[in-house]
Short mmCIF file of N, CA and C in Angstrom, two decimals:
data_model
loop_
_atom_site.label_atom_id
_atom_site.label_comp_id
_atom_site.label_asym_id
_atom_site.label_seq_id
_atom_site.Cartn_x
_atom_site.Cartn_y
_atom_site.Cartn_z
N GLU U 1 11.04 -0.43 -105.68
CA GLU U 1 9.85 0.18 -105.23
C GLU U 1 9.32 -0.54 -103.97
N GLY U 2 9.13 -1.83 -104.17
CA GLY U 2 8.67 -2.70 -103.07
C GLY U 2 9.50 -2.53 -101.78
N GLU U 3 10.83 -2.50 -101.96
CA GLU U 3 11.66 -2.36 -100.73
C GLU U 3 11.43 -1.07 -100.03
N ILE U 4 11.21 0.07 -100.81
CA ILE U 4 10.97 1.33 -100.23
C ILE U 4 9.67 1.27 -99.43
N ILE U 5 8.67 0.63 -99.98
CA ILE U 5 7.39 0.50 -99.26
C ILE U 5 7.57 -0.29 -98.00
N ASP U 6 8.34 -1.43 -98.06
CA ASP U 6 8.61 -2.19 -96.88
C ASP U 6 9.32 -1.39 -95.81
N LYS U 7 10.28 -0.60 -96.24
CA LYS U 7 10.99 0.24 -95.23
C LYS U 7 10.17 1.29 -94.66
N LEU U 8 9.29 1.86 -95.42
CA LEU U 8 8.30 2.83 -94.83
C LEU U 8 7.43 2.20 -93.74
N HIS U 9 6.95 1.01 -94.04
CA HIS U 9 6.09 0.34 -93.10
C HIS U 9 6.83 -0.04 -91.81
N GLU U 10 8.08 -0.49 -91.99
CA GLU U 10 8.88 -0.76 -90.84
C GLU U 10 9.22 0.54 -90.03
N ALA U 11 9.41 1.56 -90.72
CA ALA U 11 9.79 2.87 -90.06
C ALA U 11 8.72 3.25 -89.07
N SER U 12 7.48 3.08 -89.39
CA SER U 12 6.36 3.62 -88.59
C SER U 12 6.43 2.97 -87.21
N ASP U 13 7.01 1.78 -87.04
CA ASP U 13 7.13 1.21 -85.73
C ASP U 13 8.39 1.53 -85.00
N ILE U 14 9.31 2.19 -85.66
CA ILE U 14 10.66 2.45 -85.05
C ILE U 14 10.97 3.91 -84.88
N PHE U 15 10.65 4.74 -85.89
CA PHE U 15 11.04 6.12 -85.97
C PHE U 15 9.94 7.12 -85.77
N ASP U 16 10.31 8.34 -85.51
CA ASP U 16 9.36 9.42 -85.37
C ASP U 16 9.08 10.20 -86.68
N GLY U 17 9.86 9.90 -87.73
CA GLY U 17 9.66 10.57 -88.97
C GLY U 17 10.60 9.92 -89.98
N VAL U 18 10.31 10.32 -91.25
CA VAL U 18 11.04 9.74 -92.41
C VAL U 18 11.46 10.86 -93.31
N VAL U 19 12.77 10.83 -93.79
CA VAL U 19 13.23 11.70 -94.90
C VAL U 19 13.38 10.74 -96.06
N ILE U 20 12.76 11.07 -97.15
CA ILE U 20 12.66 10.23 -98.31
C ILE U 20 13.07 10.92 -99.57
N ASN U 21 13.99 10.33 -100.35
CA ASN U 21 14.27 10.80 -101.68
C ASN U 21 13.87 9.65 -102.63
N PRO U 22 12.63 9.68 -103.21
CA PRO U 22 12.18 8.55 -104.02
C PRO U 22 12.76 8.57 -105.38
N GLY U 23 13.64 9.53 -105.73
CA GLY U 23 14.22 9.50 -107.09
C GLY U 23 13.16 9.50 -108.16
N ALA U 24 13.36 8.73 -109.13
CA ALA U 24 12.42 8.69 -110.32
C ALA U 24 11.05 8.15 -109.86
N PHE U 25 10.94 7.43 -108.78
CA PHE U 25 9.66 6.93 -108.33
C PHE U 25 8.73 8.11 -107.97
N SER U 26 9.33 9.22 -107.58
CA SER U 26 8.54 10.37 -107.22
C SER U 26 7.58 10.87 -108.36
N HIS U 27 7.88 10.50 -109.57
CA HIS U 27 7.09 10.98 -110.76
C HIS U 27 5.93 10.16 -111.01
N TYR U 28 5.91 8.90 -110.47
CA TYR U 28 4.77 7.99 -110.92
C TYR U 28 4.32 6.94 -109.88
N SER U 29 4.97 6.94 -108.76
CA SER U 29 4.70 5.77 -107.85
C SER U 29 3.57 6.12 -106.80
N TYR U 30 2.38 5.80 -107.29
CA TYR U 30 1.28 5.87 -106.33
C TYR U 30 1.27 4.86 -105.26
N ALA U 31 2.03 3.83 -105.46
CA ALA U 31 2.24 2.79 -104.47
C ALA U 31 3.07 3.40 -103.27
N ILE U 32 4.09 4.14 -103.57
CA ILE U 32 4.84 4.82 -102.49
C ILE U 32 4.02 5.90 -101.87
N TYR U 33 3.30 6.64 -102.64
CA TYR U 33 2.34 7.65 -102.12
C TYR U 33 1.41 6.99 -101.06
N ASP U 34 0.81 5.89 -101.46
CA ASP U 34 -0.11 5.16 -100.54
C ASP U 34 0.51 4.64 -99.33
N ALA U 35 1.77 4.15 -99.45
CA ALA U 35 2.57 3.70 -98.28
C ALA U 35 2.86 4.81 -97.30
N ILE U 36 3.25 5.96 -97.80
CA ILE U 36 3.49 7.13 -96.97
C ILE U 36 2.23 7.56 -96.22
N LYS U 37 1.05 7.57 -97.00
CA LYS U 37 -0.23 7.92 -96.39
C LYS U 37 -0.60 6.91 -95.31
N SER U 38 -0.19 5.69 -95.45
CA SER U 38 -0.68 4.62 -94.51
C SER U 38 0.06 4.56 -93.23
N ILE U 39 1.20 5.23 -93.11
CA ILE U 39 2.01 5.15 -91.89
C ILE U 39 1.62 6.37 -90.98
N ASN U 40 1.87 6.19 -89.73
CA ASN U 40 1.34 7.25 -88.70
C ASN U 40 2.55 8.18 -88.35
N ILE U 41 3.51 8.36 -89.19
CA ILE U 41 4.54 9.37 -88.91
C ILE U 41 4.72 10.26 -90.09
N ASN U 42 5.31 11.47 -89.82
CA ASN U 42 5.45 12.41 -90.90
C ASN U 42 6.67 12.13 -91.80
N CYS U 43 6.53 12.44 -93.09
CA CYS U 43 7.53 12.27 -94.01
C CYS U 43 7.91 13.62 -94.71
N VAL U 44 9.19 13.83 -95.06
CA VAL U 44 9.60 14.96 -95.83
C VAL U 44 10.29 14.39 -97.05
N GLU U 45 9.88 14.88 -98.19
CA GLU U 45 10.60 14.49 -99.46
C GLU U 45 11.69 15.41 -99.72
N VAL U 46 12.82 14.86 -100.16
CA VAL U 46 14.04 15.61 -100.49
C VAL U 46 14.54 15.23 -101.89
N HIS U 47 14.91 16.30 -102.64
CA HIS U 47 15.59 16.12 -103.93
C HIS U 47 16.80 16.97 -103.92
N ILE U 48 17.89 16.44 -104.32
CA ILE U 48 19.19 17.14 -104.25
C ILE U 48 19.12 18.37 -105.31
N SER U 49 18.57 18.09 -106.41
CA SER U 49 18.49 19.11 -107.45
C SER U 49 17.11 19.71 -107.38
N ASN U 50 16.94 20.93 -108.01
CA ASN U 50 15.64 21.60 -107.99
C ASN U 50 14.80 20.96 -109.17
N ILE U 51 13.78 20.10 -108.68
CA ILE U 51 13.00 19.46 -109.74
C ILE U 51 12.20 20.34 -110.63
N HIS U 52 11.95 21.54 -110.14
CA HIS U 52 11.06 22.52 -110.95
C HIS U 52 11.95 23.16 -112.11
N GLN U 53 13.26 22.94 -112.12
CA GLN U 53 14.10 23.47 -113.21
C GLN U 53 14.39 22.41 -114.20
N ARG U 54 13.83 21.23 -114.10
CA ARG U 54 14.12 20.17 -115.04
C ARG U 54 13.37 20.46 -116.39
N GLN U 55 13.99 19.84 -117.41
CA GLN U 55 13.54 20.14 -118.75
C GLN U 55 12.10 19.54 -119.07
N GLU U 56 11.97 18.28 -118.82
CA GLU U 56 10.71 17.56 -119.12
C GLU U 56 9.67 17.91 -118.06
N GLU U 57 8.47 18.19 -118.53
CA GLU U 57 7.40 18.64 -117.64
C GLU U 57 7.11 17.51 -116.63
N PHE U 58 7.09 16.21 -116.95
CA PHE U 58 6.75 15.14 -116.07
C PHE U 58 7.79 15.07 -114.93
N ARG U 59 9.02 15.50 -115.12
CA ARG U 59 10.02 15.51 -114.07
C ARG U 59 9.81 16.62 -113.04
N LYS U 60 8.96 17.54 -113.35
CA LYS U 60 8.83 18.66 -112.49
C LYS U 60 7.73 18.37 -111.45
N LYS U 61 6.95 17.30 -111.63
CA LYS U 61 5.85 16.90 -110.76
C LYS U 61 6.18 15.68 -109.90
N SER U 62 5.90 15.79 -108.66
CA SER U 62 6.08 14.68 -107.75
C SER U 62 4.81 14.19 -107.22
N VAL U 63 4.51 12.96 -107.56
CA VAL U 63 3.30 12.28 -107.05
C VAL U 63 3.39 12.08 -105.51
N THR U 64 4.50 11.64 -105.12
CA THR U 64 4.71 11.25 -103.74
C THR U 64 4.73 12.50 -102.72
N ALA U 65 5.08 13.60 -103.19
CA ALA U 65 5.20 14.78 -102.31
C ALA U 65 3.87 15.08 -101.66
N GLY U 66 2.77 14.83 -102.31
CA GLY U 66 1.43 15.10 -101.76
C GLY U 66 1.14 14.30 -100.48
N ALA U 67 1.90 13.21 -100.29
CA ALA U 67 1.73 12.34 -99.07
C ALA U 67 2.55 12.86 -97.95
N CYS U 68 3.49 13.75 -98.27
CA CYS U 68 4.47 14.19 -97.23
C CYS U 68 4.03 15.50 -96.60
N ILE U 69 4.56 15.89 -95.51
CA ILE U 69 4.34 17.24 -94.89
C ILE U 69 4.99 18.28 -95.59
N GLY U 70 6.01 18.01 -96.44
CA GLY U 70 6.66 19.00 -97.25
C GLY U 70 7.63 18.33 -98.14
N GLN U 71 8.23 19.25 -99.07
CA GLN U 71 9.15 18.80 -100.01
C GLN U 71 10.30 19.84 -100.08
N ILE U 72 11.55 19.35 -100.08
CA ILE U 72 12.71 20.23 -100.15
C ILE U 72 13.44 19.83 -101.43
N SER U 73 13.77 20.82 -102.27
CA SER U 73 14.48 20.53 -103.42
C SER U 73 15.41 21.64 -103.87
N GLY U 74 16.61 21.28 -104.37
CA GLY U 74 17.51 22.23 -104.94
C GLY U 74 18.53 22.76 -104.03
N PHE U 75 18.64 22.17 -102.81
CA PHE U 75 19.74 22.64 -101.86
C PHE U 75 20.88 21.64 -101.72
N GLY U 76 20.95 20.69 -102.68
CA GLY U 76 22.00 19.73 -102.60
C GLY U 76 21.84 18.83 -101.35
N PHE U 77 22.94 18.29 -100.84
CA PHE U 77 22.84 17.41 -99.72
C PHE U 77 22.38 18.13 -98.44
N TYR U 78 22.47 19.49 -98.40
CA TYR U 78 21.97 20.22 -97.29
C TYR U 78 20.45 20.08 -97.11
N GLY U 79 19.77 19.69 -98.17
CA GLY U 79 18.35 19.42 -98.07
C GLY U 79 18.04 18.37 -97.06
N TYR U 80 18.92 17.40 -96.88
CA TYR U 80 18.70 16.35 -95.89
C TYR U 80 18.63 16.93 -94.45
N ILE U 81 19.55 17.89 -94.27
CA ILE U 81 19.59 18.58 -92.90
C ILE U 81 18.35 19.35 -92.72
N LEU U 82 17.99 20.07 -93.79
CA LEU U 82 16.72 20.85 -93.74
C LEU U 82 15.50 19.94 -93.42
N ALA U 83 15.50 18.78 -94.01
CA ALA U 83 14.33 17.91 -93.87
C ALA U 83 14.32 17.32 -92.39
N ILE U 84 15.45 17.04 -91.87
CA ILE U 84 15.54 16.57 -90.47
C ILE U 84 15.05 17.64 -89.49
N ASN U 85 15.47 18.82 -89.78
CA ASN U 85 15.01 19.96 -88.94
C ASN U 85 13.50 20.17 -89.03
N ALA U 86 12.98 19.99 -90.19
CA ALA U 86 11.55 20.08 -90.42
C ALA U 86 10.77 19.07 -89.61
N LEU U 87 11.31 17.81 -89.66
CA LEU U 87 10.69 16.74 -88.96
C LEU U 87 10.73 16.97 -87.46
N VAL U 88 11.85 17.40 -86.90
CA VAL U 88 12.05 17.66 -85.48
C VAL U 88 10.94 18.75 -85.05
N ASN U 89 10.85 19.75 -85.94
CA ASN U 89 9.93 20.82 -85.60
C ASN U 89 8.47 20.40 -85.76
N SER U 90 8.16 19.36 -86.48
CA SER U 90 6.82 18.93 -86.66
C SER U 90 6.36 17.99 -85.54
N ILE U 91 7.30 17.49 -84.69
CA ILE U 91 6.91 16.54 -83.63
C ILE U 91 6.47 17.23 -82.49
#
């Protein structure tokens, strides 16, 4: 979790946007949420599977998505391409 936060802070000085798949951290990491909110570039959250189809209710909710300009889930690895396109169009 700490390494993700460090990379987010580094990214704001280098990149125009971030595509992030926080994995299980998406369900509870307010620290990553705060890190995304603190940087001055847009972020898009990606999940390979559709998180809304998961069995457990807590796995359907992403805490970190609220800090991003959008969330893409359920399109497999193609979601990363969609996220990059979304970032390019947001700049």
